[in-house]
C-alpha positions as a printed NumPy array, in Angstrom:
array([[ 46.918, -29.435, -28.06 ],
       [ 50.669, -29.197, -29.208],
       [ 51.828, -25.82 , -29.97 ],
       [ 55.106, -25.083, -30.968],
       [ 57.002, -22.086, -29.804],
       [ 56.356, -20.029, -32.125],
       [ 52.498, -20.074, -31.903],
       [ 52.981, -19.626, -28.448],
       [ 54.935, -16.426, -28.581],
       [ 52.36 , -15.462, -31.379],
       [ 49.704, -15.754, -28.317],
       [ 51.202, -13.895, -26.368],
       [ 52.063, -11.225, -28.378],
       [ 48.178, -11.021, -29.021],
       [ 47.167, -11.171, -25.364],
       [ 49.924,  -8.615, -24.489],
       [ 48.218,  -6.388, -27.039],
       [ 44.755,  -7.219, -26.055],
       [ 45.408,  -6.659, -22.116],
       [ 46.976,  -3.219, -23.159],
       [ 43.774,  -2.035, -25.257],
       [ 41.862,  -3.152, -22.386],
       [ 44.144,  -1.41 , -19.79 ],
       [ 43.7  ,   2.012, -22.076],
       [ 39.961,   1.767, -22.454],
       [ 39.512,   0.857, -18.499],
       [ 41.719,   4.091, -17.128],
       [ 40.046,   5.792, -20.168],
       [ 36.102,   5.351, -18.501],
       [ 38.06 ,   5.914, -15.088],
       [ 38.69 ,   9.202, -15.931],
       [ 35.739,   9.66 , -17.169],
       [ 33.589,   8.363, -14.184],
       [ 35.935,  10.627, -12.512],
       [ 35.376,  14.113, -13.433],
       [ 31.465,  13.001, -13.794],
       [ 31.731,  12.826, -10.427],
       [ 33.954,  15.69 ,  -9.359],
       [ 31.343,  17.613, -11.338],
       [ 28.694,  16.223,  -9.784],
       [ 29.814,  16.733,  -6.304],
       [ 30.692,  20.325,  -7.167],
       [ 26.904,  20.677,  -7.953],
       [ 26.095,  18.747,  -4.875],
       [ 28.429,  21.544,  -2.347],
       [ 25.896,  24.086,  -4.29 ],
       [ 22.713,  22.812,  -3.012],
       [ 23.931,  21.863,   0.14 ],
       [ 25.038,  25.483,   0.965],
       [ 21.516,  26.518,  -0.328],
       [ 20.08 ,  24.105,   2.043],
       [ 22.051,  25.395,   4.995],
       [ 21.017,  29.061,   4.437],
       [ 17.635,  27.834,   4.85 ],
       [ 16.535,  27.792,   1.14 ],
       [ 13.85 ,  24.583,   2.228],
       [ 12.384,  23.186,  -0.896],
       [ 11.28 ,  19.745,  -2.01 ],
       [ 12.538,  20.489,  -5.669],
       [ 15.92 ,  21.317,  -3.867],
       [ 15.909,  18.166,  -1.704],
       [ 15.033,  16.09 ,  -4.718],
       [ 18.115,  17.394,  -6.664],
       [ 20.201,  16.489,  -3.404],
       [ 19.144,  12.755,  -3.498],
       [ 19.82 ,  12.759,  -6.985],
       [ 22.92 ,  13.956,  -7.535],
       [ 24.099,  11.465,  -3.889],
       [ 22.899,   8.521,  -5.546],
       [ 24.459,   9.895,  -8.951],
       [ 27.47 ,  10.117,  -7.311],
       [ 27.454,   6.862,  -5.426],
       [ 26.098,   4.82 ,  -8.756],
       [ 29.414,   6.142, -10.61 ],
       [ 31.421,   5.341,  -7.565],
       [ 30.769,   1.922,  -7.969],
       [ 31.115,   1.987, -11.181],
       [ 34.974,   3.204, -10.858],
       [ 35.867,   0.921,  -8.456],
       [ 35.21 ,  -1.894, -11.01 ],
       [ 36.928,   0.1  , -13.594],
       [ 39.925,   0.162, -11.084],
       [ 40.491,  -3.288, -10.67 ],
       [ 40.033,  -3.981, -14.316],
       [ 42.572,  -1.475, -14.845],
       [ 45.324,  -3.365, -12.317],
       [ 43.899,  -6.551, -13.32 ],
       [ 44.683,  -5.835, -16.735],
       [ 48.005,  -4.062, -16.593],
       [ 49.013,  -7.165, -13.883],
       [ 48.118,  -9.472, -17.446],
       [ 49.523,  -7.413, -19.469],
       [ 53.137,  -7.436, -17.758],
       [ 52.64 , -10.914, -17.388],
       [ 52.162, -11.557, -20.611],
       [ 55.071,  -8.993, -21.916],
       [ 57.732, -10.362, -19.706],
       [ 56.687, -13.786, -20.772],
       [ 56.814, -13.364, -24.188],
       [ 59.727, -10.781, -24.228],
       [ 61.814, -11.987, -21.428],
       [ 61.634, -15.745, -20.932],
       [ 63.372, -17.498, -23.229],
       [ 62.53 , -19.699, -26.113],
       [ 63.99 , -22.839, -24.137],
       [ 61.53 , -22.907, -21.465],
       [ 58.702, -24.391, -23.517],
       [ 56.192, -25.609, -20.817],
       [ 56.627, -22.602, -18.579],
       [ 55.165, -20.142, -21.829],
       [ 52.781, -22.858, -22.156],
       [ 51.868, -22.815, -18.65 ],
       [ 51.462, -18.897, -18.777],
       [ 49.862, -18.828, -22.031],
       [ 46.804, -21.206, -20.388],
       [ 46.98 , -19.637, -17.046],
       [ 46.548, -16.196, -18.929],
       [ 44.067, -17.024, -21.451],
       [ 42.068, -18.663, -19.07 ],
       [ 42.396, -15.342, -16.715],
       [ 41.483, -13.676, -20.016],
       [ 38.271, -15.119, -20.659],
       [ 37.054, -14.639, -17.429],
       [ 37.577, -11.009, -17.47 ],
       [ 36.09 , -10.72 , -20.619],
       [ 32.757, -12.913, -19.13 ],
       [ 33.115,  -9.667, -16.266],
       [ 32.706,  -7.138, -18.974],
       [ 29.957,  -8.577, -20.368],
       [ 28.122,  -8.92 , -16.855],
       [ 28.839,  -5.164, -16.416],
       [ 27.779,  -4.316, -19.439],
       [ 24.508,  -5.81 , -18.932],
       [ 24.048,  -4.501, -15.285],
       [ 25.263,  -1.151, -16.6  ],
       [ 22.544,  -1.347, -19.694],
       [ 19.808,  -2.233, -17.566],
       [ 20.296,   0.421, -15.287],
       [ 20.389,   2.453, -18.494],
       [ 16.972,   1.257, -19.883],
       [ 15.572,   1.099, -16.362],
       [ 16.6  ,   5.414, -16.038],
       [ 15.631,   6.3  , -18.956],
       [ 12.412,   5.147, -19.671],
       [  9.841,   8.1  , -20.075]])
């Protein structure tokens, strides 16, 4: 494929943009995983200090195991939110200081990038699908009735 400069900074400029969305949406569900699960825990510190003053009860021990694998599900869940959001903001600089700050002249080094980046992009893109799926089916599978 011959591209010409141009088309190549027009790339860019596209994936810059696209690895920025992404980098917003990702620290976006981080913080949203995270005070899920500062809530959470603040409702698991209750029931623990129930347990402790000797309040015994299998509805109360129940709500324990919930809300610890609650907790650790969304952990989990944040951690691969965190690397897509350095992942992504590692592309996205990339991809600015390519466009932005390389010049014109160097041809097949922006064509280098521009492969080596879309290529990178893709992949992430065939990780937030798989997440999405693992995260729907865990969705179906928890809420069935």
């Amino acid at each position: 494929m011959n591209l010409n400069i141009e088309q190549i900074n027009n790339i860019l400029n596209d994936l810059w943009n696209f690895h920025l969305v992404l980098f917003g949406i990702a620290l976006t569900i981080f913080t949203l995983l995270y005070s899920f699960i500062l809530s959470k825990r603040e409702e698991l510190r209750g029931i623990s200090e129930q347990i402790k003053l000797g309040a015994n009860s299998p509805l109360l021990s129940q709500k324990e195991s919930f809300a610890i694998k609650y907790i650790t599900r969304l952990k989990s869940a944040n951690k691969h939110t965190a690397r897509t959001i350095l992942i992504t903001f590692i592309f996205f600089g990339f991809s600015w200081v390519s466009h932005r700050l390389v010049s014109d002249c160097y041809l097949q080094y922006k064509k280098t990038v521009l492969f080596l980046v879309a290529s990178l992009t893709f992949i992430i893109i065939i990780y937030f699908i798989f997440i999405f799926i693992k995260i729907y089916q865990n969705y179906k599978a928890e809420t069935k009735i």
